[in-house]
mmCIF file of C-alpha atoms in Angstrom:
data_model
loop_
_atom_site.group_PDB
_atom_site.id
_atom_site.type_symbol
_atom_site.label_atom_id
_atom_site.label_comp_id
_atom_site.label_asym_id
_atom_site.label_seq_id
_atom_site.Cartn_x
_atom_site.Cartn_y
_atom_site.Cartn_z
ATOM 1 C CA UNK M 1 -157.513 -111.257 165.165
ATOM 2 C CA UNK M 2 -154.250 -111.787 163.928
ATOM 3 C CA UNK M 3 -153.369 -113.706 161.017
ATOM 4 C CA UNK M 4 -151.533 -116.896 160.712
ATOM 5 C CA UNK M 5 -148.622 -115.930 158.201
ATOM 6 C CA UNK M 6 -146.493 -113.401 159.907
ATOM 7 C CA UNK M 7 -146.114 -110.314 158.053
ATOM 8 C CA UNK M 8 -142.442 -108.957 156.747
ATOM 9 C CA UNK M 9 -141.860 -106.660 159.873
ATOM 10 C CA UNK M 10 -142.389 -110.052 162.234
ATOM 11 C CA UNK M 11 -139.881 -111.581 160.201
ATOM 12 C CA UNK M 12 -137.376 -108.888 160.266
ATOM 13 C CA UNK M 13 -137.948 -108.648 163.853
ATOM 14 C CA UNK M 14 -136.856 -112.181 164.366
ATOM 15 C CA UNK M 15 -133.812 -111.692 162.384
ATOM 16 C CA UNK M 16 -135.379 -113.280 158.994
ATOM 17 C CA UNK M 17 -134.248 -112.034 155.383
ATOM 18 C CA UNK M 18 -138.211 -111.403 154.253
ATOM 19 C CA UNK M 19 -138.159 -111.109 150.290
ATOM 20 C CA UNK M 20 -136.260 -110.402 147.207
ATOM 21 C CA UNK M 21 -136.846 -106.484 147.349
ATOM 22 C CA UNK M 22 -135.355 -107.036 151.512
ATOM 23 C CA UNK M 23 -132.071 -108.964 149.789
ATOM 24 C CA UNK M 24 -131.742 -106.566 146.955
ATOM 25 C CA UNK M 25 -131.673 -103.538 150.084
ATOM 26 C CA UNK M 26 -128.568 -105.087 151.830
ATOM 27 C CA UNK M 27 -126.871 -105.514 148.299
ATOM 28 C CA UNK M 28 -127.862 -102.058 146.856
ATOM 29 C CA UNK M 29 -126.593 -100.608 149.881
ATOM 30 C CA UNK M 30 -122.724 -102.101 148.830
ATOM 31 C CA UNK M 31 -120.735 -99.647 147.351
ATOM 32 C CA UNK M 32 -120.514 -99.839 143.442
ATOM 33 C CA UNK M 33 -124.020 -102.165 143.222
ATOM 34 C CA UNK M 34 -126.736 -101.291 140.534
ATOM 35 C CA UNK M 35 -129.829 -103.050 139.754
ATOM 36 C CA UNK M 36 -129.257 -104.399 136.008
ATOM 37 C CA UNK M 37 -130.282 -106.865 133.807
ATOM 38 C CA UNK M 38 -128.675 -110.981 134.574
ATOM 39 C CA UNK M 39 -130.594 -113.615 132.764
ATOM 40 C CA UNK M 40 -133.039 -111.146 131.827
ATOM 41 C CA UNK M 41 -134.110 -110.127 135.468
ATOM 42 C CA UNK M 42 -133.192 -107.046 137.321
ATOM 43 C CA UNK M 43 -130.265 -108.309 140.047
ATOM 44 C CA UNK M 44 -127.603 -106.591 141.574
ATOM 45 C CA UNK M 45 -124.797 -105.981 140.122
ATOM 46 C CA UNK M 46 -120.955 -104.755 140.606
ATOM 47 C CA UNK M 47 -118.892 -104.212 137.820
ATOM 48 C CA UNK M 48 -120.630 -105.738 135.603
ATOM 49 C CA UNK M 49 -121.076 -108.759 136.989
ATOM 50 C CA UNK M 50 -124.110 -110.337 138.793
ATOM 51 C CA UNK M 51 -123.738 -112.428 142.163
ATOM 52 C CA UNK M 52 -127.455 -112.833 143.217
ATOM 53 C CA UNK M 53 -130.798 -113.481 141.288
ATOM 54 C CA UNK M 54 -134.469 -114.445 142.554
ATOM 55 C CA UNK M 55 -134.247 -117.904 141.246
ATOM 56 C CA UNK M 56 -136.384 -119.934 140.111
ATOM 57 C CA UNK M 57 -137.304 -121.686 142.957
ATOM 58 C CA UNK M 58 -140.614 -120.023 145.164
ATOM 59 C CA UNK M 59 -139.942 -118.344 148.582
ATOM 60 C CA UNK M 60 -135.576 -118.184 148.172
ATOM 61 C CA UNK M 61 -132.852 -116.273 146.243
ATOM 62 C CA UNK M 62 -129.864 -117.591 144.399
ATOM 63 C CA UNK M 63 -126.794 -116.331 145.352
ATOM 64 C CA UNK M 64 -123.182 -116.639 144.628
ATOM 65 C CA UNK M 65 -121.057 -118.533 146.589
ATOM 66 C CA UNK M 66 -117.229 -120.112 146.084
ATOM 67 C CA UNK M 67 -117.117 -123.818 145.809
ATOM 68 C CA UNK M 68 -115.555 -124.166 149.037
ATOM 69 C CA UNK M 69 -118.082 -122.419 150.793
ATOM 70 C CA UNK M 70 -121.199 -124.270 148.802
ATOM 71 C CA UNK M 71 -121.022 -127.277 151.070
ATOM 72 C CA UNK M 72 -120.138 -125.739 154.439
ATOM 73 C CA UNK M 73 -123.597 -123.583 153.989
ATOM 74 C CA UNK M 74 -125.133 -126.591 153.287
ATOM 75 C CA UNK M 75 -124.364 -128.962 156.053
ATOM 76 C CA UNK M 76 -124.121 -125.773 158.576
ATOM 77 C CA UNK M 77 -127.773 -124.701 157.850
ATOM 78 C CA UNK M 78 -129.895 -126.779 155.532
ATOM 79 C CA UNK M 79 -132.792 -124.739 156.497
ATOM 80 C CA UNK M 80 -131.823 -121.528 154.926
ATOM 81 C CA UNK M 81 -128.881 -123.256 152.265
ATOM 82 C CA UNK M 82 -130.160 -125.828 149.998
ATOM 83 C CA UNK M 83 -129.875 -125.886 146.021
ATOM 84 C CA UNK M 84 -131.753 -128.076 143.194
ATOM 85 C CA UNK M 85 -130.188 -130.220 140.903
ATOM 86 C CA UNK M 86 -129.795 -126.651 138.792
ATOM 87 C CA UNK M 87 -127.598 -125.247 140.918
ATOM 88 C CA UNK M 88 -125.496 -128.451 141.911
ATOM 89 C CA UNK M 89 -122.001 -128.239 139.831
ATOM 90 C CA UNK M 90 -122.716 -124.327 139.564
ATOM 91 C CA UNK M 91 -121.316 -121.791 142.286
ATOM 92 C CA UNK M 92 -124.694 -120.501 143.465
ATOM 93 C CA UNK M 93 -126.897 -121.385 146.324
ATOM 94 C CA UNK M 94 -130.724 -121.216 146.766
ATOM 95 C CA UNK M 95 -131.012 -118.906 150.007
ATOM 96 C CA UNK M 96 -134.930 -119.535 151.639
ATOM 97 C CA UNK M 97 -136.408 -116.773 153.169
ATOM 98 C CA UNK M 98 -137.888 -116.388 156.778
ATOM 99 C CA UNK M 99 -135.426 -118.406 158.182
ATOM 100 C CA UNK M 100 -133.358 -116.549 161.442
ATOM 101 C CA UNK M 101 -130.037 -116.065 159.793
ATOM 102 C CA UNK M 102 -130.307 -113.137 158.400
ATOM 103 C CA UNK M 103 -126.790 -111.699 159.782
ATOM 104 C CA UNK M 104 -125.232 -114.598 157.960
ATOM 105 C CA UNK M 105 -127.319 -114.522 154.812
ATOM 106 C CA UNK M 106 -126.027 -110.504 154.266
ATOM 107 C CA UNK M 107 -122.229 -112.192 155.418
ATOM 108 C CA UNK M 108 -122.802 -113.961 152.279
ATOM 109 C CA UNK M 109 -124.285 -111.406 149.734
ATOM 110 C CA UNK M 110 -121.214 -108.676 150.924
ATOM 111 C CA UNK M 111 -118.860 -111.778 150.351
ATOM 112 C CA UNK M 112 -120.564 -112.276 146.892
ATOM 113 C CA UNK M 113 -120.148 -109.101 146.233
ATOM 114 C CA UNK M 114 -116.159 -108.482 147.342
ATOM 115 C CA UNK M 115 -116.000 -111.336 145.038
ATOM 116 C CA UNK M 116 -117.087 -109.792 141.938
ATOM 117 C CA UNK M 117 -115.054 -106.102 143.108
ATOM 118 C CA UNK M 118 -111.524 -105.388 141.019
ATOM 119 C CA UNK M 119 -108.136 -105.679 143.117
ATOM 120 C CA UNK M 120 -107.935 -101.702 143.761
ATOM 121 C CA UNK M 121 -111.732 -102.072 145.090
ATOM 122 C CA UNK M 122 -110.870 -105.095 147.090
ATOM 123 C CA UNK M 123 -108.133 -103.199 148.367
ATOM 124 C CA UNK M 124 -110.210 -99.874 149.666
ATOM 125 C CA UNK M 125 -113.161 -102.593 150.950
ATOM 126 C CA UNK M 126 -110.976 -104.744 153.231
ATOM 127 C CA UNK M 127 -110.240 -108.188 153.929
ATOM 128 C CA UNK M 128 -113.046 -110.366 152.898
ATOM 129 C CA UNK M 129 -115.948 -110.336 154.756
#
């Protein structure tokens, strides 16, 4: 008999981000991003500079977002963009995982990430995801 709680493959399979080590794989795989201490924690890094973390809230990521951006995720897709009071005047959003956006929640981490990158790395990466 099957259990209840899907396991990561299901999830993956339906198009869901599954955990922090899943979210740390799509960032990892950016070019310049290492795993490095922010706020004491191992997140991913580029240049320095951190633009994700596993939060502090159970079952979601934070992740870096521009202020313009913050409440477009949030009114678009409350169910995988939502943030605590913590996160309210900062540029970061709580990210929940399971939820069937995962082509949109790695949009976001590669634009968090082009973010943090130095004009001559902008440059070779592109236009902004």
């Amino acid at each position: 008999m099957r259990d209840a709680m899907p396991d990561a493959m299901d999830h993956r399979a339906n198009g869901a981000m599954v955990d922090w080590a899943d979210a740390c794989a799509v960032a990892l795989a950016l070019d310049g991003v290492e795993l490095a201490p922010w706020w004491g924690t191992p997140c991913p890094k580029v240049n320095g500079k951190g633009f994700m973390s596993p939060g502090r809230e159970t079952g979601s990521f934070a992740l870096s977002v521009t202020h313009a951006e913050k409440p477009i995720l949030l009114e678009t897709d409350p169910d995988t963009f939502w943030q605590t009071d913590h996160y309210r005047n900062y540029p970061m959003l709580l990210v929940r995982y399971g939820t069937p956006a995962r082509d949109r929640i790695e949009t976001c981490i590669r634009r968090a990430w082009w973010d943090r990158l130095k004009a001559a790395q902008r440059k070779a990466a592109g236009d902004r995801p």
